[in-house]
PDB file of C-alpha atoms and ligand atoms in Angstrom:
ATOM      1  CA  MET A  92      -9.733  19.457  11.528  1.00 48.00           C
ATOM      2  CA  MET A  93      -8.481  22.558  13.335  1.00 50.00           C
ATOM      3  CA  THR A  94      -6.188  25.423  12.381  1.00 53.00           C
ATOM      4  CA  ASN A  95      -3.444  26.617  14.674  1.00 52.00           C
ATOM      5  CA  GLY A  96      -4.130  30.302  14.166  1.00 51.00           C
ATOM      6  CA  THR A  97      -0.549  31.339  13.487  1.00 54.00           C
ATOM      7  CA  ASN A  98       0.025  30.178   9.936  1.00 58.00           C
ATOM      8  CA  GLU A  99      -3.344  28.641   9.125  1.00 56.00           C
ATOM      9  CA  GLN A 100      -1.740  25.239   8.508  1.00 59.00           C
ATOM     10  CA  PRO A 101      -4.265  22.513   9.243  1.00 62.00           C
ATOM     11  CA  VAL A 102      -3.467  20.733  12.464  1.00 84.00           C
ATOM     12  CA  HIS A 103      -4.881  17.325  13.221  1.00 94.00           C
ATOM     13  CA  ASP A 104      -5.752  16.327  16.725  1.00 96.00           C
ATOM     14  CA  ILE A 105      -3.915  13.011  16.716  1.00 97.00           C
ATOM     15  CA  GLU A 106      -5.117  11.984  20.150  1.00 97.00           C
ATOM     16  CA  ALA A 107      -8.763  12.578  19.219  1.00 97.00           C
ATOM     17  CA  MET A 108      -8.272  10.617  15.991  1.00 97.00           C
ATOM     18  CA  ARG A 109      -6.805   7.708  17.918  1.00 97.00           C
ATOM     19  CA  GLN A 110      -9.668   7.760  20.375  1.00 96.00           C
ATOM     20  CA  ARG A 111     -12.294   7.702  17.661  1.00 95.00           C
ATOM     21  CA  GLY A 112     -10.616   4.562  16.329  1.00 96.00           C
ATOM     22  CA  VAL A 113      -8.390   4.394  13.279  1.00 98.00           C
ATOM     23  CA  PRO A 114      -9.001   2.009  10.368  1.00 98.00           C
ATOM     24  CA  ASP A 115      -7.716  -1.543  10.776  1.00 98.00           C
ATOM     25  CA  HIS A 116      -6.057  -1.486   7.389  1.00 98.00           C
ATOM     26  CA  VAL A 117      -5.431   1.381   4.983  1.00 99.00           C
ATOM     27  CA  GLY A 118      -4.732   0.689   1.324  1.00 99.00           C
ATOM     28  CA  VAL A 119      -3.036   3.377  -0.731  1.00 99.00           C
ATOM     29  CA  ILE A 120      -2.906   3.678  -4.505  1.00 98.00           C
ATOM     30  CA  MET A 121       0.076   5.991  -4.978  1.00 98.00           C
ATOM     31  CA  ASP A 122      -0.874   7.565  -8.279  1.00 98.00           C
ATOM     32  CA  GLY A 123       0.320  10.620 -10.177  1.00 98.00           C
ATOM     33  CA  ASN A 124       4.111  10.368 -10.130  1.00 98.00           C
ATOM     34  CA  GLY A 125       4.323  10.633 -13.904  1.00 98.00           C
ATOM     35  CA  ARG A 126       2.032  13.663 -14.071  1.00 98.00           C
ATOM     36  CA  TRP A 127       3.911  15.358 -11.242  1.00 98.00           C
ATOM     37  CA  ALA A 128       7.133  15.007 -13.255  1.00 98.00           C
ATOM     38  CA  LYS A 129       5.518  16.033 -16.527  1.00 98.00           C
ATOM     39  CA  GLN A 130       4.215  19.262 -14.979  1.00 98.00           C
ATOM     40  CA  ARG A 131       7.835  20.113 -14.208  1.00 98.00           C
ATOM     41  CA  ASP A 132       9.314  18.944 -17.517  1.00 98.00           C
ATOM     42  CA  LEU A 133      11.176  16.207 -15.687  1.00 98.00           C
ATOM     43  CA  PRO A 134      11.517  12.545 -16.673  1.00 97.00           C
ATOM     44  CA  ARG A 135       8.682  10.359 -15.291  1.00 97.00           C
ATOM     45  CA  THR A 136      11.182   8.496 -13.148  1.00 97.00           C
ATOM     46  CA  ASP A 137      11.866  11.680 -11.147  1.00 98.00           C
ATOM     47  CA  GLY A 138       8.254  11.423 -10.028  1.00 98.00           C
ATOM     48  CA  HIS A 139       8.932   7.973  -8.577  1.00 98.00           C
ATOM     49  CA  THR A 140      12.070   9.255  -6.848  1.00 98.00           C
ATOM     50  CA  ARG A 141      10.066  12.030  -5.213  1.00 98.00           C
ATOM     51  CA  GLY A 142       7.357   9.521  -4.396  1.00 98.00           C
ATOM     52  CA  GLU A 143       9.695   7.909  -1.882  1.00 98.00           C
ATOM     53  CA  GLU A 144       9.557  10.999   0.319  1.00 98.00           C
ATOM     54  CA  ALA A 145       5.775  10.891   0.217  1.00 98.00           C
ATOM     55  CA  LEU A 146       5.712   7.206   1.091  1.00 98.00           C
ATOM     56  CA  PHE A 147       7.978   7.605   4.096  1.00 98.00           C
ATOM     57  CA  ASP A 148       6.092  10.625   5.370  1.00 98.00           C
ATOM     58  CA  ALA A 149       2.908   8.543   5.119  1.00 98.00           C
ATOM     59  CA  VAL A 150       4.642   5.767   7.092  1.00 98.00           C
ATOM     60  CA  GLU A 151       5.594   8.280   9.804  1.00 98.00           C
ATOM     61  CA  GLY A 152       2.002   9.469   9.868  1.00 98.00           C
ATOM     62  CA  ALA A 153       0.739   5.903  10.121  1.00 98.00           C
ATOM     63  CA  LEU A 154       3.009   5.311  13.125  1.00 98.00           C
ATOM     64  CA  GLU A 155       1.976   8.593  14.719  1.00 98.00           C
ATOM     65  CA  VAL A 156      -1.711   7.829  14.521  1.00 98.00           C
ATOM     66  CA  GLY A 157      -1.306   4.162  15.434  1.00 98.00           C
ATOM     67  CA  LEU A 158      -2.224   2.379  12.206  1.00 98.00           C
ATOM     68  CA  GLU A 159      -1.314  -1.288  12.325  1.00 98.00           C
ATOM     69  CA  TRP A 160      -1.681  -2.210   8.656  1.00 99.00           C
ATOM     70  CA  MET A 161      -0.964  -0.169   5.550  1.00 99.00           C
ATOM     71  CA  THR A 162      -0.648  -1.563   2.031  1.00 99.00           C
ATOM     72  CA  VAL A 163       0.773   0.552  -0.779  1.00 98.00           C
ATOM     73  CA  TYR A 164       0.514  -0.220  -4.486  1.00 98.00           C
ATOM     74  CA  ALA A 165       4.039   0.117  -5.864  1.00 98.00           C
ATOM     75  CA  PHE A 166       3.947  -2.004  -9.044  1.00 98.00           C
ATOM     76  CA  SER A 167       1.087  -3.854 -10.660  1.00 98.00           C
ATOM     77  CA  THR A 168       1.038  -6.964 -12.829  1.00 97.00           C
ATOM     78  CA  GLU A 169      -0.008  -4.591 -15.635  1.00 97.00           C
ATOM     79  CA  ASN A 170       2.894  -2.162 -15.091  1.00 97.00           C
ATOM     80  CA  TRP A 171       5.244  -4.445 -17.079  1.00 98.00           C
ATOM     81  CA  LYS A 172       3.654  -2.817 -20.155  1.00 98.00           C
ATOM     82  CA  ARG A 173       5.394   0.482 -19.358  1.00 97.00           C
ATOM     83  CA  PRO A 174       8.507   1.495 -21.319  1.00 96.00           C
ATOM     84  CA  PRO A 175      11.333  -0.940 -20.471  1.00 97.00           C
ATOM     85  CA  SER A 176      13.488   1.902 -19.169  1.00 97.00           C
ATOM     86  CA  GLU A 177      10.826   2.908 -16.638  1.00 97.00           C
ATOM     87  CA  VAL A 178      10.295  -0.708 -15.563  1.00 98.00           C
ATOM     88  CA  ALA A 179      14.052  -1.153 -15.120  1.00 98.00           C
ATOM     89  CA  PHE A 180      14.180   2.059 -13.113  1.00 98.00           C
ATOM     90  CA  ILE A 181      11.435   0.932 -10.725  1.00 98.00           C
ATOM     91  CA  MET A 182      13.176  -2.427 -10.166  1.00 98.00           C
ATOM     92  CA  TRP A 183      16.469  -0.713  -9.429  1.00 98.00           C
ATOM     93  CA  PHE A 184      14.763   1.937  -7.341  1.00 98.00           C
ATOM     94  CA  ASN A 185      12.934  -0.556  -5.142  1.00 98.00           C
ATOM     95  CA  ARG A 186      16.183  -2.426  -4.500  1.00 98.00           C
ATOM     96  CA  ASP A 187      18.026   0.791  -3.712  1.00 98.00           C
ATOM     97  CA  LEU A 188      15.209   2.019  -1.464  1.00 98.00           C
ATOM     98  CA  LEU A 189      15.166  -1.207   0.548  1.00 98.00           C
ATOM     99  CA  LEU A 190      18.937  -1.072   1.007  1.00 98.00           C
ATOM    100  CA  ARG A 191      18.825   2.558   2.164  1.00 98.00           C
ATOM    101  CA  ARG A 192      15.711   2.351   4.311  1.00 98.00           C
ATOM    102  CA  ALA A 193      15.886  -1.097   5.937  1.00 98.00           C
ATOM    103  CA  ASP A 194      17.618   0.197   9.104  1.00 98.00           C
ATOM    104  CA  GLU A 195      15.062   2.952   9.533  1.00 98.00           C
ATOM    105  CA  LEU A 196      12.099   0.633   9.046  1.00 98.00           C
ATOM    106  CA  ASP A 197      13.589  -1.860  11.464  1.00 98.00           C
ATOM    107  CA  ALA A 198      14.257   0.861  14.074  1.00 98.00           C
ATOM    108  CA  ARG A 199      10.670   2.082  13.719  1.00 98.00           C
ATOM    109  CA  GLU A 200       9.400  -1.465  14.366  1.00 98.00           C
ATOM    110  CA  VAL A 201       7.816  -1.734  10.949  1.00 98.00           C
ATOM    111  CA  ARG A 202       7.208  -5.208   9.590  1.00 98.00           C
ATOM    112  CA  VAL A 203       7.698  -5.112   5.836  1.00 98.00           C
ATOM    113  CA  ARG A 204       5.823  -7.580   3.684  1.00 98.00           C
ATOM    114  CA  PHE A 205       5.506  -7.915  -0.051  1.00 98.00           C
ATOM    115  CA  ILE A 206       2.322  -9.084  -1.678  1.00 98.00           C
ATOM    116  CA  GLY A 207       2.200 -10.099  -5.313  1.00 98.00           C
ATOM    117  CA  ARG A 208       3.850 -12.665  -7.540  1.00 98.00           C
ATOM    118  CA  GLN A 209       7.296 -12.817  -6.049  1.00 98.00           C
ATOM    119  CA  LYS A 210       9.064 -14.433  -8.938  1.00 97.00           C
ATOM    120  CA  ARG A 211      10.363 -13.667 -12.409  1.00 96.00           C
ATOM    121  CA  PRO A 212      10.364 -11.285 -14.199  1.00 97.00           C
ATOM    122  CA  ILE A 213      11.312  -9.472 -10.980  1.00 98.00           C
ATOM    123  CA  PRO A 214      15.129  -9.498 -11.030  1.00 98.00           C
ATOM    124  CA  LYS A 215      16.714 -12.105  -8.776  1.00 98.00           C
ATOM    125  CA  SER A 216      18.816  -9.561  -6.917  1.00 97.00           C
ATOM    126  CA  LEU A 217      15.664  -7.600  -6.010  1.00 98.00           C
ATOM    127  CA  LEU A 218      13.781 -10.739  -4.943  1.00 98.00           C
ATOM    128  CA  LYS A 219      16.649 -11.542  -2.607  1.00 98.00           C
ATOM    129  CA  ILE A 220      16.535  -8.123  -0.939  1.00 98.00           C
ATOM    130  CA  MET A 221      12.737  -8.224  -0.678  1.00 98.00           C
ATOM    131  CA  ASP A 222      13.056 -11.562   1.079  1.00 98.00           C
ATOM    132  CA  GLU A 223      15.830 -10.334   3.378  1.00 98.00           C
ATOM    133  CA  THR A 224      13.847  -7.241   4.361  1.00 98.00           C
ATOM    134  CA  GLU A 225      10.795  -9.353   5.159  1.00 98.00           C
ATOM    135  CA  ARG A 226      12.815 -11.739   7.304  1.00 98.00           C
ATOM    136  CA  ARG A 227      14.693  -9.002   9.091  1.00 98.00           C
ATOM    137  CA  THR A 228      11.502  -7.176  10.125  1.00 98.00           C
ATOM    138  CA  ALA A 229       9.213 -10.197  10.556  1.00 98.00           C
ATOM    139  CA  HIS A 230       9.147  -9.934  14.367  1.00 98.00           C
ATOM    140  CA  HIS A 231       7.778  -6.382  14.410  1.00 98.00           C
ATOM    141  CA  ARG A 232       4.111  -5.744  15.134  1.00 98.00           C
ATOM    142  CA  ARG A 233       3.791  -1.961  15.469  1.00 98.00           C
ATOM    143  CA  LEU A 234       2.963  -1.352  11.810  1.00 99.00           C
ATOM    144  CA  THR A 235       2.861  -3.857   8.987  1.00 99.00           C
ATOM    145  CA  LEU A 236       3.748  -2.094   5.765  1.00 98.00           C
ATOM    146  CA  GLN A 237       2.733  -4.235   2.844  1.00 98.00           C
ATOM    147  CA  ILE A 238       4.216  -3.319  -0.499  1.00 98.00           C
ATOM    148  CA  ALA A 239       2.135  -4.605  -3.385  1.00 98.00           C
ATOM    149  CA  PHE A 240       4.752  -5.370  -6.013  1.00 98.00           C
ATOM    150  CA  ASN A 241       4.017  -7.300  -9.185  1.00 98.00           C
ATOM    151  CA  TYR A 242       0.574  -7.398  -7.612  1.00 98.00           C
ATOM    152  CA  GLY A 243      -2.820  -7.718  -9.236  1.00 98.00           C
ATOM    153  CA  GLY A 244      -6.101  -8.353  -7.464  1.00 98.00           C
ATOM    154  CA  ARG A 245      -7.245 -10.785 -10.127  1.00 98.00           C
ATOM    155  CA  ALA A 246      -3.862 -12.534 -10.192  1.00 98.00           C
ATOM    156  CA  GLU A 247      -4.166 -12.952  -6.425  1.00 98.00           C
ATOM    157  CA  LEU A 248      -7.582 -14.571  -6.832  1.00 98.00           C
ATOM    158  CA  VAL A 249      -6.271 -16.773  -9.647  1.00 98.00           C
ATOM    159  CA  ASP A 250      -3.403 -17.897  -7.413  1.00 98.00           C
ATOM    160  CA  ALA A 251      -5.832 -18.618  -4.574  1.00 98.00           C
ATOM    161  CA  ALA A 252      -8.095 -20.561  -6.951  1.00 98.00           C
ATOM    162  CA  ARG A 253      -5.150 -22.627  -8.153  1.00 98.00           C
ATOM    163  CA  ALA A 254      -4.110 -23.494  -4.591  1.00 98.00           C
ATOM    164  CA  LEU A 255      -7.704 -24.390  -3.826  1.00 98.00           C
ATOM    165  CA  ALA A 256      -8.005 -26.570  -6.911  1.00 98.00           C
ATOM    166  CA  GLU A 257      -4.825 -28.403  -5.901  1.00 98.00           C
ATOM    167  CA  ASP A 258      -6.309 -29.122  -2.482  1.00 98.00           C
ATOM    168  CA  VAL A 259      -9.552 -30.385  -4.039  1.00 97.00           C
ATOM    169  CA  LYS A 260      -7.605 -32.574  -6.450  1.00 97.00           C
ATOM    170  CA  ALA A 261      -5.562 -34.023  -3.599  1.00 98.00           C
ATOM    171  CA  GLY A 262      -8.747 -34.787  -1.668  1.00 97.00           C
ATOM    172  CA  ARG A 263      -7.931 -32.339   1.137  1.00 97.00           C
ATOM    173  CA  LEU A 264     -11.019 -30.234   0.435  1.00 97.00           C
ATOM    174  CA  GLN A 265     -14.539 -31.115  -0.702  1.00 97.00           C
ATOM    175  CA  PRO A 266     -15.934 -28.764  -3.410  1.00 96.00           C
ATOM    176  CA  GLY A 267     -19.140 -28.376  -1.404  1.00 96.00           C
ATOM    177  CA  ARG A 268     -17.165 -27.083   1.574  1.00 97.00           C
ATOM    178  CA  VAL A 269     -15.535 -24.211  -0.316  1.00 97.00           C
ATOM    179  CA  ASN A 270     -16.514 -20.957   1.347  1.00 97.00           C
ATOM    180  CA  GLU A 271     -15.196 -17.408   1.745  1.00 97.00           C
ATOM    181  CA  LYS A 272     -12.629 -18.549   4.267  1.00 98.00           C
ATOM    182  CA  SER A 273     -11.280 -21.131   1.792  1.00 98.00           C
ATOM    183  CA  ILE A 274     -10.442 -18.211  -0.491  1.00 98.00           C
ATOM    184  CA  SER A 275      -9.298 -15.629   2.052  1.00 98.00           C
ATOM    185  CA  SER A 276      -6.947 -18.122   3.714  1.00 98.00           C
ATOM    186  CA  ARG A 277      -5.217 -18.628   0.352  1.00 98.00           C
ATOM    187  CA  LEU A 278      -4.584 -14.959  -0.410  1.00 98.00           C
ATOM    188  CA  TYR A 279      -1.047 -13.535  -0.273  1.00 98.00           C
ATOM    189  CA  SER A 280      -1.409 -12.221   3.266  1.00 98.00           C
ATOM    190  CA  PRO A 281      -4.095 -14.328   4.937  1.00 98.00           C
ATOM    191  CA  ASP A 282      -3.628 -12.844   8.420  1.00 98.00           C
ATOM    192  CA  ALA A 283      -4.172  -9.240   7.261  1.00 98.00           C
ATOM    193  CA  PRO A 284      -7.462  -7.619   8.263  1.00 98.00           C
ATOM    194  CA  ASP A 285      -9.750  -6.457   5.462  1.00 97.00           C
ATOM    195  CA  VAL A 286      -8.901  -3.059   3.988  1.00 98.00           C
ATOM    196  CA  ASP A 287     -11.424  -0.666   5.529  1.00 97.00           C
ATOM    197  CA  LEU A 288     -10.048   2.559   4.059  1.00 98.00           C
ATOM    198  CA  LEU A 289      -8.736   2.849   0.520  1.00 98.00           C
ATOM    199  CA  VAL A 290      -7.052   6.075  -0.549  1.00 98.00           C
ATOM    200  CA  ARG A 291      -6.192   6.940  -4.134  1.00 98.00           C
ATOM    201  CA  THR A 292      -4.320  10.064  -5.138  1.00 98.00           C
ATOM    202  CA  SER A 293      -4.160  12.113  -8.343  1.00 98.00           C
ATOM    203  CA  GLY A 294      -7.918  12.496  -8.829  1.00 98.00           C
ATOM    204  CA  GLU A 295      -8.418   9.148 -10.561  1.00 98.00           C
ATOM    205  CA  ARG A 296     -11.419   7.252  -9.276  1.00 98.00           C
ATOM    206  CA  ARG A 297     -10.640   3.658 -10.077  1.00 97.00           C
ATOM    207  CA  LEU A 298      -9.638   0.542  -8.174  1.00 98.00           C
ATOM    208  CA  SER A 299      -7.158  -0.548 -10.861  1.00 98.00           C
ATOM    209  CA  ASN A 300      -7.161  -4.174  -9.751  1.00 98.00           C
ATOM    210  CA  PHE A 301      -6.038  -3.361  -6.201  1.00 98.00           C
ATOM    211  CA  MET A 302      -7.069  -5.702  -3.358  1.00 98.00           C
ATOM    212  CA  LEU A 303     -10.379  -6.642  -4.950  1.00 98.00           C
ATOM    213  CA  TRP A 304     -11.247  -9.203  -2.308  1.00 98.00           C
ATOM    214  CA  GLU A 305      -9.783  -7.439   0.718  1.00 98.00           C
ATOM    215  CA  ALA A 306     -11.328  -4.047  -0.043  1.00 98.00           C
ATOM    216  CA  ALA A 307     -14.825  -5.372  -0.745  1.00 96.00           C
ATOM    217  CA  TYR A 308     -16.308  -3.183   2.013  1.00 95.00           C
ATOM    218  CA  ALA A 309     -13.682  -0.430   2.099  1.00 96.00           C
ATOM    219  CA  GLU A 310     -14.547   3.234   2.360  1.00 97.00           C
ATOM    220  CA  LEU A 311     -13.066   4.918  -0.705  1.00 98.00           C
ATOM    221  CA  VAL A 312     -11.352   8.293  -0.392  1.00 98.00           C
ATOM    222  CA  PHE A 313     -10.040  10.060  -3.472  1.00 98.00           C
ATOM    223  CA  ASP A 314      -7.605  12.949  -3.177  1.00 98.00           C
ATOM    224  CA  ASP A 315      -6.529  15.211  -6.047  1.00 98.00           C
ATOM    225  CA  VAL A 316      -2.974  15.543  -4.734  1.00 98.00           C
ATOM    226  CA  LEU A 317      -0.330  13.940  -6.968  1.00 98.00           C
ATOM    227  CA  TRP A 318       1.554  11.242  -5.080  1.00 98.00           C
ATOM    228  CA  PRO A 319       4.936  13.057  -4.766  1.00 98.00           C
ATOM    229  CA  ASP A 320       3.123  15.894  -2.955  1.00 98.00           C
ATOM    230  CA  PHE A 321       1.326  13.535  -0.567  1.00 98.00           C
ATOM    231  CA  ARG A 322       2.175  14.035   3.110  1.00 98.00           C
ATOM    232  CA  ARG A 323       0.924  12.565   6.371  1.00 98.00           C
ATOM    233  CA  THR A 324      -1.631  15.390   6.646  1.00 98.00           C
ATOM    234  CA  HIS A 325      -3.360  13.936   3.563  1.00 98.00           C
ATOM    235  CA  LEU A 326      -3.456  10.564   5.289  1.00 98.00           C
ATOM    236  CA  PHE A 327      -4.920  12.190   8.392  1.00 98.00           C
ATOM    237  CA  ASP A 328      -7.566  13.936   6.261  1.00 98.00           C
ATOM    238  CA  ALA A 329      -8.527  10.573   4.765  1.00 98.00           C
ATOM    239  CA  ILE A 330      -8.740   8.961   8.212  1.00 98.00           C
ATOM    240  CA  GLU A 331     -10.946  11.794   9.464  1.00 97.00           C
ATOM    241  CA  GLU A 332     -13.171  11.352   6.428  1.00 97.00           C
ATOM    242  CA  PHE A 333     -13.354   7.618   7.193  1.00 97.00           C
ATOM    243  CA  GLN A 334     -14.290   8.326  10.805  1.00 96.00           C
ATOM    244  CA  LYS A 335     -17.093  10.682   9.780  1.00 94.00           C
ATOM    245  CA  ARG A 336     -18.545   8.165   7.343  1.00 91.00           C
ATOM    246  CA  THR A 337     -18.363   5.284   9.772  1.00 74.00           C
ATOM    247  CA  ARG A 338     -20.048   7.307  12.464  1.00 63.00           C
ATOM    248  CA  ARG A 339     -22.794   8.416  10.090  1.00 64.00           C
ATOM    249  CA  PHE A 340     -23.555   4.850   9.056  1.00 57.00           C
ATOM    250  CA  GLY A 341     -23.572   3.836  12.709  1.00 58.00           C
ATOM    251  CA  ALA A 342     -26.276   6.353  13.455  1.00 63.00           C
ATOM    252  CA  VAL A 343     -28.683   5.146  10.784  1.00 64.00           C
TER     253      VAL A 343
HETATM  254  C1  LIG B 411       1.980   5.670 -10.072  1.00 76.04           C
HETATM  255  O1  LIG B 411       2.266   6.860 -10.736  1.00 76.04           O
HETATM  256  C2  LIG B 411       3.140   5.215  -9.320  1.00 76.04           C
HETATM  257  C3  LIG B 411       3.816   4.060  -9.549  1.00 76.04           C
HETATM  258  C4  LIG B 411       3.475   3.098 -10.592  1.00 76.04           C
HETATM  259  C5  LIG B 411       4.989   3.723  -8.729  1.00 76.04           C
HETATM  260  C6  LIG B 411       4.847   4.047  -7.282  1.00 76.04           C
HETATM  261  C7  LIG B 411       6.157   4.078  -6.620  1.00 76.04           C
HETATM  262  C8  LIG B 411       6.514   4.937  -5.638  1.00 76.04           C
HETATM  263  C9  LIG B 411       5.614   5.943  -5.073  1.00 76.04           C
HETATM  264  C10 LIG B 411       7.860   4.942  -5.033  1.00 76.04           C
HETATM  265  C11 LIG B 411       8.060   3.871  -4.059  1.00 76.04           C
HETATM  266  C12 LIG B 411       8.528   2.724  -4.835  1.00 76.04           C
HETATM  267  C13 LIG B 411       8.659   1.464  -4.429  1.00 76.04           C
HETATM  268  C14 LIG B 411       9.160   0.492  -5.414  1.00 76.04           C
HETATM  269  C15 LIG B 411       8.380   0.994  -3.046  1.00 76.04           C
HETATM  270  P1  LIG B 411       2.179   6.870 -12.313  1.00 76.04           P
HETATM  271  O2  LIG B 411       3.548   6.613 -12.840  1.00 76.04           O
HETATM  272  O3  LIG B 411       1.109   5.930 -12.740  1.00 76.04           O
HETATM  273  O4  LIG B 411       1.762   8.369 -12.572  1.00 76.04           O
HETATM  274  P2  LIG B 411       0.811   8.895 -13.728  1.00 76.04           P
HETATM  275  O5  LIG B 411      -0.519   8.255 -13.518  1.00 76.04           O
HETATM  276  O6  LIG B 411       0.793  10.364 -13.489  1.00 76.04           O
HETATM  277  O7  LIG B 411       1.470   8.518 -15.013  1.00 76.04           O
END
């Protein structure tokens, strides 16, 4: 990292970062919206609203640095336990966000994909817009933005195991031939590369059931920043940290 001398803001050398090689797939656990709001005496939902700005700045950063895959954790299978008003807000907010941002994502050549259990209790009207956004952007390849929604890493493995069991039952697969590929090809997004960098904000140091299979070898970077304050510079810091670690391991 360098400073530009005039206002001491950190400046990242994007070109150098690109040349060193960016991660194939960055996973982001966007944590701390509630605490951000609480610190300001605002309702928790205001934290989610402000989180949108952070997410889209991170997307711009991903495009700038040439990331091809980024997966963000927006709603987990466990998040249904939150107060019903907050759950309802997130459902409405996701729908609203997709309606407002679809043109921009399309223009930026971002392919949007959802991973998770895309069914009830997600409201039908939201499922429809999720599906439309996926279809509309399906031809893009610049950046694939995966939104983990009603997602759980264990649920994903359960779903893969069920599909596998069905194939065994139908005689399409011999139990003795089950291998890692039999599982990975039955995950929600089988063509996605493994997550090689996983970033979590808000100082928590947990995986929270996020991409358990895909992030098996990921470098973990934890940042104290609360998600609504996250900006692309934080993403760049994490990528630089990843590049240092990878290079160190390479030298051993
Ligand atoms: C975690 O903060 C954040 C979430 C559960 C929601 C994340 C959503 C966004 C950043 C906005 C984008 C939304 C969509 C639907 C694409 P928290 O509420 O767990 O915060 P806390 O740990 O401080 O309570």
